[in-house]
PDB file of C-alpha atoms in Angstrom:
ATOM      1  CA  UNK A 109     141.233 200.453 111.874  1.00  0.00           C
ATOM      2  CA  UNK A 110     139.926 198.310 114.734  1.00  0.00           C
ATOM      3  CA  UNK A 111     142.206 197.290 117.590  1.00  0.00           C
ATOM      4  CA  UNK A 112     142.443 195.328 120.804  1.00  0.00           C
ATOM      5  CA  UNK A 113     144.916 195.652 123.669  1.00  0.00           C
ATOM      6  CA  UNK A 114     146.725 192.926 125.623  1.00  0.00           C
ATOM      7  CA  UNK A 115     148.640 194.006 128.728  1.00  0.00           C
ATOM      8  CA  UNK A 116     151.419 192.347 130.697  1.00  0.00           C
ATOM      9  CA  UNK A 117     153.081 194.494 133.375  1.00  0.00           C
ATOM     10  CA  UNK A 118     154.971 197.266 131.532  1.00  0.00           C
ATOM     11  CA  UNK A 119     154.290 195.849 128.066  1.00  0.00           C
ATOM     12  CA  UNK A 120     151.126 196.520 126.041  1.00  0.00           C
ATOM     13  CA  UNK A 121     150.470 194.787 122.730  1.00  0.00           C
ATOM     14  CA  UNK A 122     148.032 196.333 120.271  1.00  0.00           C
ATOM     15  CA  UNK A 123     146.474 194.199 117.531  1.00  0.00           C
ATOM     16  CA  UNK A 124     145.097 196.187 114.574  1.00  0.00           C
ATOM     17  CA  UNK A 125     142.713 194.706 112.033  1.00  0.00           C
ATOM     18  CA  UNK A 126     141.019 195.709 108.819  1.00  0.00           C
ATOM     19  CA  UNK A 127     139.129 193.491 106.428  1.00  0.00           C
ATOM     20  CA  UNK A 128     142.307 192.825 104.453  1.00  0.00           C
ATOM     21  CA  UNK A 129     145.105 192.978 107.025  1.00  0.00           C
ATOM     22  CA  UNK A 130     146.267 192.383 110.579  1.00  0.00           C
ATOM     23  CA  UNK A 131     149.189 194.136 112.265  1.00  0.00           C
ATOM     24  CA  UNK A 132     150.509 194.721 115.743  1.00  0.00           C
ATOM     25  CA  UNK A 133     152.381 197.306 117.771  1.00  0.00           C
ATOM     26  CA  UNK A 134     154.130 196.840 121.086  1.00  0.00           C
ATOM     27  CA  UNK A 135     154.459 199.545 123.746  1.00  0.00           C
ATOM     28  CA  UNK A 136     157.198 199.313 126.368  1.00  0.00           C
ATOM     29  CA  UNK A 137     157.328 201.389 129.535  1.00  0.00           C
ATOM     30  CA  UNK A 138     160.677 201.651 131.319  1.00  0.00           C
ATOM     31  CA  UNK A 139     159.993 202.805 134.915  1.00  0.00           C
ATOM     32  CA  UNK A 140     157.505 205.360 133.582  1.00  0.00           C
ATOM     33  CA  UNK A 141     156.361 206.675 130.196  1.00  0.00           C
ATOM     34  CA  UNK A 142     157.988 209.968 131.095  1.00  0.00           C
ATOM     35  CA  UNK A 143     161.332 208.268 131.709  1.00  0.00           C
ATOM     36  CA  UNK A 144     161.381 206.162 128.551  1.00  0.00           C
ATOM     37  CA  UNK A 145     158.715 205.140 126.044  1.00  0.00           C
ATOM     38  CA  UNK A 146     159.329 202.659 123.220  1.00  0.00           C
ATOM     39  CA  UNK A 147     156.796 201.854 120.496  1.00  0.00           C
ATOM     40  CA  UNK A 148     157.510 199.065 118.010  1.00  0.00           C
ATOM     41  CA  UNK A 149     155.139 199.340 115.048  1.00  0.00           C
ATOM     42  CA  UNK A 150     154.425 197.199 111.990  1.00  0.00           C
ATOM     43  CA  UNK A 151     155.214 198.165 108.410  1.00  0.00           C
ATOM     44  CA  UNK A 152     153.597 195.131 106.744  1.00  0.00           C
ATOM     45  CA  UNK A 153     150.919 192.565 107.453  1.00  0.00           C
ATOM     46  CA  UNK A 154     153.060 189.457 107.469  1.00  0.00           C
ATOM     47  CA  UNK A 155     156.567 189.412 106.016  1.00  0.00           C
ATOM     48  CA  UNK A 156     158.431 187.978 103.017  1.00  0.00           C
ATOM     49  CA  UNK A 157     161.790 187.541 104.750  1.00  0.00           C
ATOM     50  CA  UNK A 158     160.889 184.387 106.660  1.00  0.00           C
ATOM     51  CA  UNK A 159     163.227 184.443 109.674  1.00  0.00           C
ATOM     52  CA  UNK A 160     162.912 180.946 111.112  1.00  0.00           C
ATOM     53  CA  UNK A 161     162.383 182.146 114.693  1.00  0.00           C
ATOM     54  CA  UNK A 162     159.598 184.634 113.834  1.00  0.00           C
ATOM     55  CA  UNK A 163     155.935 183.807 113.242  1.00  0.00           C
ATOM     56  CA  UNK A 164     155.401 186.851 111.013  1.00  0.00           C
ATOM     57  CA  UNK A 165     157.229 185.329 108.056  1.00  0.00           C
ATOM     58  CA  UNK A 166     154.901 182.363 107.747  1.00  0.00           C
ATOM     59  CA  UNK A 167     152.662 184.430 105.478  1.00  0.00           C
ATOM     60  CA  UNK A 168     152.678 187.793 103.695  1.00  0.00           C
ATOM     61  CA  UNK A 169     149.361 189.643 103.305  1.00  0.00           C
ATOM     62  CA  UNK A 170     150.281 193.158 102.136  1.00  0.00           C
ATOM     63  CA  UNK A 171     152.367 196.229 102.881  1.00  0.00           C
ATOM     64  CA  UNK A 172     150.906 198.979 105.044  1.00  0.00           C
ATOM     65  CA  UNK A 173     150.435 202.566 103.917  1.00  0.00           C
ATOM     66  CA  UNK A 174     152.249 205.405 105.633  1.00  0.00           C
ATOM     67  CA  UNK A 175     148.945 206.501 107.194  1.00  0.00           C
ATOM     68  CA  UNK A 176     148.377 203.015 108.624  1.00  0.00           C
ATOM     69  CA  UNK A 177     151.863 203.046 110.137  1.00  0.00           C
ATOM     70  CA  UNK A 178     151.366 206.503 111.664  1.00  0.00           C
ATOM     71  CA  UNK A 179     147.893 205.600 112.942  1.00  0.00           C
ATOM     72  CA  UNK A 180     149.342 202.729 114.986  1.00  0.00           C
ATOM     73  CA  UNK A 181     151.590 205.158 116.844  1.00  0.00           C
ATOM     74  CA  UNK A 182     148.785 207.660 117.409  1.00  0.00           C
ATOM     75  CA  UNK A 183     146.425 205.017 118.805  1.00  0.00           C
ATOM     76  CA  UNK A 184     149.085 203.607 121.138  1.00  0.00           C
ATOM     77  CA  UNK A 185     149.952 207.059 122.480  1.00  0.00           C
ATOM     78  CA  UNK A 186     146.358 208.232 122.887  1.00  0.00           C
ATOM     79  CA  UNK A 187     145.214 205.038 124.602  1.00  0.00           C
ATOM     80  CA  UNK A 188     148.101 204.493 127.005  1.00  0.00           C
ATOM     81  CA  UNK A 189     150.894 207.036 127.129  1.00  0.00           C
ATOM     82  CA  UNK A 190     148.705 210.122 127.515  1.00  0.00           C
ATOM     83  CA  UNK A 191     146.924 208.507 130.457  1.00  0.00           C
ATOM     84  CA  UNK A 192     150.120 208.998 132.450  1.00  0.00           C
ATOM     85  CA  UNK A 193     151.590 212.193 131.001  1.00  0.00           C
ATOM     86  CA  UNK A 194     150.038 215.292 129.457  1.00  0.00           C
ATOM     87  CA  UNK A 195     152.214 215.567 126.369  1.00  0.00           C
ATOM     88  CA  UNK A 196     154.762 213.409 124.554  1.00  0.00           C
ATOM     89  CA  UNK A 197     157.244 216.297 124.771  1.00  0.00           C
ATOM     90  CA  UNK A 198     157.634 215.346 128.443  1.00  0.00           C
ATOM     91  CA  UNK A 199     159.193 211.987 127.529  1.00  0.00           C
ATOM     92  CA  UNK A 200     162.916 211.966 128.308  1.00  0.00           C
ATOM     93  CA  UNK A 201     163.714 209.112 125.914  1.00  0.00           C
ATOM     94  CA  UNK A 202     161.082 208.502 123.232  1.00  0.00           C
ATOM     95  CA  UNK A 203     161.745 205.844 120.595  1.00  0.00           C
ATOM     96  CA  UNK A 204     159.515 204.767 117.709  1.00  0.00           C
ATOM     97  CA  UNK A 205     160.872 201.620 116.098  1.00  0.00           C
ATOM     98  CA  UNK A 206     159.874 200.088 112.778  1.00  0.00           C
ATOM     99  CA  UNK A 207     160.490 196.556 113.963  1.00  0.00           C
ATOM    100  CA  UNK A 208     157.271 194.688 114.667  1.00  0.00           C
ATOM    101  CA  UNK A 209     155.732 192.968 111.625  1.00  0.00           C
ATOM    102  CA  UNK A 210     157.400 193.359 108.239  1.00  0.00           C
ATOM    103  CA  UNK A 211     160.706 194.393 106.679  1.00  0.00           C
ATOM    104  CA  UNK A 212     161.012 198.213 106.350  1.00  0.00           C
ATOM    105  CA  UNK A 213     163.116 198.118 103.171  1.00  0.00           C
ATOM    106  CA  UNK A 214     160.517 195.909 101.482  1.00  0.00           C
ATOM    107  CA  UNK A 215     158.057 198.796 101.960  1.00  0.00           C
ATOM    108  CA  UNK A 216     160.619 201.563 101.993  1.00  0.00           C
ATOM    109  CA  UNK A 217     158.819 204.517 100.433  1.00  0.00           C
ATOM    110  CA  UNK A 218     155.737 204.152 102.645  1.00  0.00           C
ATOM    111  CA  UNK A 219     158.026 203.831 105.660  1.00  0.00           C
ATOM    112  CA  UNK A 220     159.912 206.927 104.500  1.00  0.00           C
ATOM    113  CA  UNK A 221     156.639 208.898 104.342  1.00  0.00           C
ATOM    114  CA  UNK A 222     155.744 207.647 107.817  1.00  0.00           C
ATOM    115  CA  UNK A 223     159.129 208.760 109.159  1.00  0.00           C
ATOM    116  CA  UNK A 224     158.650 212.273 107.771  1.00  0.00           C
ATOM    117  CA  UNK A 225     155.119 212.490 109.212  1.00  0.00           C
ATOM    118  CA  UNK A 226     156.103 211.120 112.621  1.00  0.00           C
ATOM    119  CA  UNK A 227     159.084 213.463 112.829  1.00  0.00           C
ATOM    120  CA  UNK A 228     156.709 216.406 112.430  1.00  0.00           C
ATOM    121  CA  UNK A 229     154.176 215.011 114.920  1.00  0.00           C
ATOM    122  CA  UNK A 230     156.718 213.942 117.554  1.00  0.00           C
ATOM    123  CA  UNK A 231     159.932 215.959 117.061  1.00  0.00           C
ATOM    124  CA  UNK A 232     161.508 214.562 120.244  1.00  0.00           C
ATOM    125  CA  UNK A 233     161.148 210.935 119.122  1.00  0.00           C
ATOM    126  CA  UNK A 234     163.996 208.833 117.794  1.00  0.00           C
ATOM    127  CA  UNK A 235     162.853 206.965 114.673  1.00  0.00           C
ATOM    128  CA  UNK A 236     164.662 203.656 114.318  1.00  0.00           C
ATOM    129  CA  UNK A 237     164.535 201.313 111.349  1.00  0.00           C
ATOM    130  CA  UNK A 238     165.347 197.659 111.980  1.00  0.00           C
ATOM    131  CA  UNK A 239     166.277 195.640 108.895  1.00  0.00           C
ATOM    132  CA  UNK A 240     167.886 192.340 107.928  1.00  0.00           C
ATOM    133  CA  UNK A 241     169.655 194.371 105.233  1.00  0.00           C
ATOM    134  CA  UNK A 242     167.886 193.886 101.916  1.00  0.00           C
ATOM    135  CA  UNK A 243     170.026 194.264  98.804  1.00  0.00           C
ATOM    136  CA  UNK A 244     168.133 197.320  97.546  1.00  0.00           C
ATOM    137  CA  UNK A 245     170.811 199.853  96.694  1.00  0.00           C
ATOM    138  CA  UNK A 246     168.476 202.621  95.499  1.00  0.00           C
ATOM    139  CA  UNK A 247     166.538 202.488  98.754  1.00  0.00           C
ATOM    140  CA  UNK A 248     169.710 202.241 100.845  1.00  0.00           C
ATOM    141  CA  UNK A 249     171.151 205.334  99.142  1.00  0.00           C
ATOM    142  CA  UNK A 250     167.909 207.229  99.666  1.00  0.00           C
ATOM    143  CA  UNK A 251     167.839 206.200 103.322  1.00  0.00           C
ATOM    144  CA  UNK A 252     171.373 207.527 103.730  1.00  0.00           C
ATOM    145  CA  UNK A 253     170.233 210.945 102.447  1.00  0.00           C
ATOM    146  CA  UNK A 254     167.095 210.884 104.609  1.00  0.00           C
ATOM    147  CA  UNK A 255     169.151 210.016 107.691  1.00  0.00           C
ATOM    148  CA  UNK A 256     171.398 213.014 107.079  1.00  0.00           C
ATOM    149  CA  UNK A 257     168.369 215.307 106.675  1.00  0.00           C
ATOM    150  CA  UNK A 258     166.538 214.027 109.777  1.00  0.00           C
ATOM    151  CA  UNK A 259     168.922 213.650 112.711  1.00  0.00           C
ATOM    152  CA  UNK A 260     166.428 211.609 114.742  1.00  0.00           C
ATOM    153  CA  UNK A 261     166.697 208.568 112.458  1.00  0.00           C
ATOM    154  CA  UNK A 262     168.460 205.488 113.770  1.00  0.00           C
ATOM    155  CA  UNK A 263     169.546 202.251 112.096  1.00  0.00           C
ATOM    156  CA  UNK A 264     169.548 198.707 113.437  1.00  0.00           C
ATOM    157  CA  UNK A 265     170.553 195.546 111.598  1.00  0.00           C
ATOM    158  CA  UNK A 266     169.017 192.217 112.549  1.00  0.00           C
ATOM    159  CA  UNK A 267     172.098 189.998 112.479  1.00  0.00           C
ATOM    160  CA  UNK A 268     171.385 187.020 114.761  1.00  0.00           C
ATOM    161  CA  UNK A 269     174.502 185.125 113.635  1.00  0.00           C
ATOM    162  CA  UNK A 270     178.132 186.126 113.116  1.00  0.00           C
ATOM    163  CA  UNK A 271     178.635 183.234 110.710  1.00  0.00           C
ATOM    164  CA  UNK A 272     177.350 183.806 107.161  1.00  0.00           C
ATOM    165  CA  UNK A 273     176.312 180.201 106.539  1.00  0.00           C
ATOM    166  CA  UNK A 274     174.468 179.930 109.847  1.00  0.00           C
ATOM    167  CA  UNK A 275     172.816 183.306 109.289  1.00  0.00           C
ATOM    168  CA  UNK A 276     171.523 182.188 105.892  1.00  0.00           C
ATOM    169  CA  UNK A 277     169.832 179.228 107.555  1.00  0.00           C
ATOM    170  CA  UNK A 278     168.290 181.442 110.215  1.00  0.00           C
ATOM    171  CA  UNK A 279     167.292 184.126 107.682  1.00  0.00           C
ATOM    172  CA  UNK A 280     166.783 182.226 104.391  1.00  0.00           C
ATOM    173  CA  UNK A 281     165.768 185.313 102.366  1.00  0.00           C
ATOM    174  CA  UNK A 282     168.179 185.372  99.416  1.00  0.00           C
ATOM    175  CA  UNK A 283     168.237 189.026  98.358  1.00  0.00           C
ATOM    176  CA  UNK A 284     169.993 190.366 101.445  1.00  0.00           C
ATOM    177  CA  UNK A 285     173.367 191.924 102.159  1.00  0.00           C
ATOM    178  CA  UNK A 286     176.230 189.823 103.437  1.00  0.00           C
ATOM    179  CA  UNK A 287     177.614 190.556 106.894  1.00  0.00           C
ATOM    180  CA  UNK A 288     180.592 192.311 105.300  1.00  0.00           C
ATOM    181  CA  UNK A 289     178.263 194.472 103.184  1.00  0.00           C
ATOM    182  CA  UNK A 290     176.222 195.286 106.278  1.00  0.00           C
ATOM    183  CA  UNK A 291     179.408 196.293 108.070  1.00  0.00           C
ATOM    184  CA  UNK A 292     180.551 198.500 105.174  1.00  0.00           C
ATOM    185  CA  UNK A 293     177.170 200.217 104.815  1.00  0.00           C
ATOM    186  CA  UNK A 294     176.908 200.635 108.578  1.00  0.00           C
ATOM    187  CA  UNK A 295     180.310 202.302 108.771  1.00  0.00           C
ATOM    188  CA  UNK A 296     179.427 204.652 105.893  1.00  0.00           C
ATOM    189  CA  UNK A 297     176.045 205.456 107.450  1.00  0.00           C
ATOM    190  CA  UNK A 298     177.634 206.166 110.824  1.00  0.00           C
ATOM    191  CA  UNK A 299     180.341 208.371 109.302  1.00  0.00           C
ATOM    192  CA  UNK A 300     177.748 210.373 107.349  1.00  0.00           C
ATOM    193  CA  UNK A 301     175.272 210.807 110.203  1.00  0.00           C
ATOM    194  CA  UNK A 302     177.525 210.869 113.250  1.00  0.00           C
ATOM    195  CA  UNK A 303     175.300 208.255 114.906  1.00  0.00           C
ATOM    196  CA  UNK A 304     176.045 204.641 115.858  1.00  0.00           C
ATOM    197  CA  UNK A 305     174.552 201.595 114.164  1.00  0.00           C
ATOM    198  CA  UNK A 306     173.040 198.922 116.403  1.00  0.00           C
ATOM    199  CA  UNK A 307     172.730 195.166 116.003  1.00  0.00           C
ATOM    200  CA  UNK A 308     169.700 193.071 116.919  1.00  0.00           C
ATOM    201  CA  UNK A 309     170.487 189.567 118.056  1.00  0.00           C
ATOM    202  CA  UNK A 310     167.953 186.817 118.768  1.00  0.00           C
ATOM    203  CA  UNK A 311     169.480 184.482 121.346  1.00  0.00           C
ATOM    204  CA  UNK A 312     168.225 180.944 120.744  1.00  0.00           C
ATOM    205  CA  UNK A 313     170.794 178.931 122.680  1.00  0.00           C
ATOM    206  CA  UNK A 314     172.843 178.077 119.580  1.00  0.00           C
ATOM    207  CA  UNK A 315     174.455 181.445 118.946  1.00  0.00           C
ATOM    208  CA  UNK A 316     175.969 182.525 122.269  1.00  0.00           C
ATOM    209  CA  UNK A 317     179.332 180.752 122.181  1.00  0.00           C
ATOM    210  CA  UNK A 318     182.676 182.508 122.647  1.00  0.00           C
ATOM    211  CA  UNK A 319     183.289 181.939 118.938  1.00  0.00           C
ATOM    212  CA  UNK A 320     180.092 183.809 118.060  1.00  0.00           C
ATOM    213  CA  UNK A 321     180.995 186.757 120.277  1.00  0.00           C
ATOM    214  CA  UNK A 322     184.501 186.874 118.799  1.00  0.00           C
ATOM    215  CA  UNK A 323     182.954 186.825 115.325  1.00  0.00           C
ATOM    216  CA  UNK A 324     180.921 189.919 116.112  1.00  0.00           C
ATOM    217  CA  UNK A 325     183.880 191.804 117.489  1.00  0.00           C
ATOM    218  CA  UNK A 326     186.223 190.978 114.604  1.00  0.00           C
ATOM    219  CA  UNK A 327     183.894 190.886 111.591  1.00  0.00           C
ATOM    220  CA  UNK A 328     181.235 193.482 112.216  1.00  0.00           C
ATOM    221  CA  UNK A 329     181.161 196.240 114.865  1.00  0.00           C
ATOM    222  CA  UNK A 330     182.515 197.038 118.289  1.00  0.00           C
ATOM    223  CA  UNK A 331     179.971 196.152 121.004  1.00  0.00           C
ATOM    224  CA  UNK A 332     177.934 199.089 122.310  1.00  0.00           C
ATOM    225  CA  UNK A 333     175.901 197.768 125.216  1.00  0.00           C
ATOM    226  CA  UNK A 334     172.697 195.761 125.213  1.00  0.00           C
ATOM    227  CA  UNK A 335     168.956 196.129 125.642  1.00  0.00           C
ATOM    228  CA  UNK A 336     165.916 193.923 125.308  1.00  0.00           C
ATOM    229  CA  UNK A 337     162.617 194.394 123.484  1.00  0.00           C
ATOM    230  CA  UNK A 338     161.093 190.999 124.255  1.00  0.00           C
ATOM    231  CA  UNK A 339     158.915 189.326 121.646  1.00  0.00           C
ATOM    232  CA  UNK A 340     157.963 192.338 119.577  1.00  0.00           C
ATOM    233  CA  UNK A 341     157.493 190.902 116.114  1.00  0.00           C
ATOM    234  CA  UNK A 342     154.478 188.925 115.023  1.00  0.00           C
ATOM    235  CA  UNK A 343     154.242 186.477 117.912  1.00  0.00           C
ATOM    236  CA  UNK A 344     150.676 186.993 119.196  1.00  0.00           C
ATOM    237  CA  UNK A 345     148.401 183.980 118.841  1.00  0.00           C
ATOM    238  CA  UNK A 346     145.552 186.188 117.569  1.00  0.00           C
ATOM    239  CA  UNK A 347     147.760 187.530 114.776  1.00  0.00           C
ATOM    240  CA  UNK A 348     148.903 184.035 113.819  1.00  0.00           C
ATOM    241  CA  UNK A 349     145.327 182.701 113.733  1.00  0.00           C
ATOM    242  CA  UNK A 350     144.144 185.675 111.649  1.00  0.00           C
ATOM    243  CA  UNK A 351     146.904 185.200 109.077  1.00  0.00           C
ATOM    244  CA  UNK A 352     146.243 181.466 108.805  1.00  0.00           C
ATOM    245  CA  UNK A 353     142.520 181.983 108.234  1.00  0.00           C
ATOM    246  CA  UNK A 354     142.721 185.019 105.916  1.00  0.00           C
ATOM    247  CA  UNK A 355     141.544 184.463 102.349  1.00  0.00           C
ATOM    248  CA  UNK A 356     141.897 187.122  99.655  1.00  0.00           C
ATOM    249  CA  UNK A 357     138.675 188.113  97.952  1.00  0.00           C
TER     250      UNK A 357
END
C-alpha cells in the first residue's frame, strides 16, 4: 500500500493508494504524542451513506479488509508517533477511531477483525466506532457482545441534527436508525458496557439554535462535554480527484 503525508501543525493526513482503492487516515497530536494521540482511519474507499457535508459519499469504490485497516494504523505510528516516543505504551491517552472514510457497520465483520487485531497490538488504545446508525440488527447485537468482551471499545453516533426530518436531509441514507432507536440502543449499550456513548455533530451554521440544543437534551442524551477532530473524513483534494478518475477494470 503506497502512501503520502500532508502535514499542518499538529495534524498529519495520510493518503493510501492501491490500484483499486484510495483511503486516508488522520493523525492528531494534542500537546505531544505522549500526552494524547488520536488516529482516525478509513474502513472503506468511498462511502454509500452520502452525508451531504462529506466528500467521501460522492462515490463508493470498495470496502477495506481488516489487514488494510490495521496497516493504516501501523504506518501512521511508525512514520510519526515513534519519532517522538519509544513505544506506544507511553501514550497517556491513545485513541484509534474508525471514522475517516466509510461507514463501519457497512463493513462490520472486517472492522470487527481489525478491532480484535488492534486490541492485541495496542492494548492501551481505545477503539472507537463512529456510525450514523445503520439498521443492521445482527451486526448491532454482535457489536454489543464484542463491546462487553473488549473493554477498550467505544461508540459514537454521527447525529448532526436533533430533528428527524432535517437529519434525513443531511444524511439521506434510508436504512438507518431513527434518533429514538439510536437513543434506545445507546442506553442499552452503555448499561451493558458501563461506558458512555458519544455524539458527533457537524456544525454547519443551520443546526446550532437553542431549539436544536434543547432537542438533544430532551430527545437523545445528556451532554458530556465536547471535542473537535477537524475535517477527518474524506475531504482531501487528492482523494476526491482519485475517486472521480477511478475506473473499474
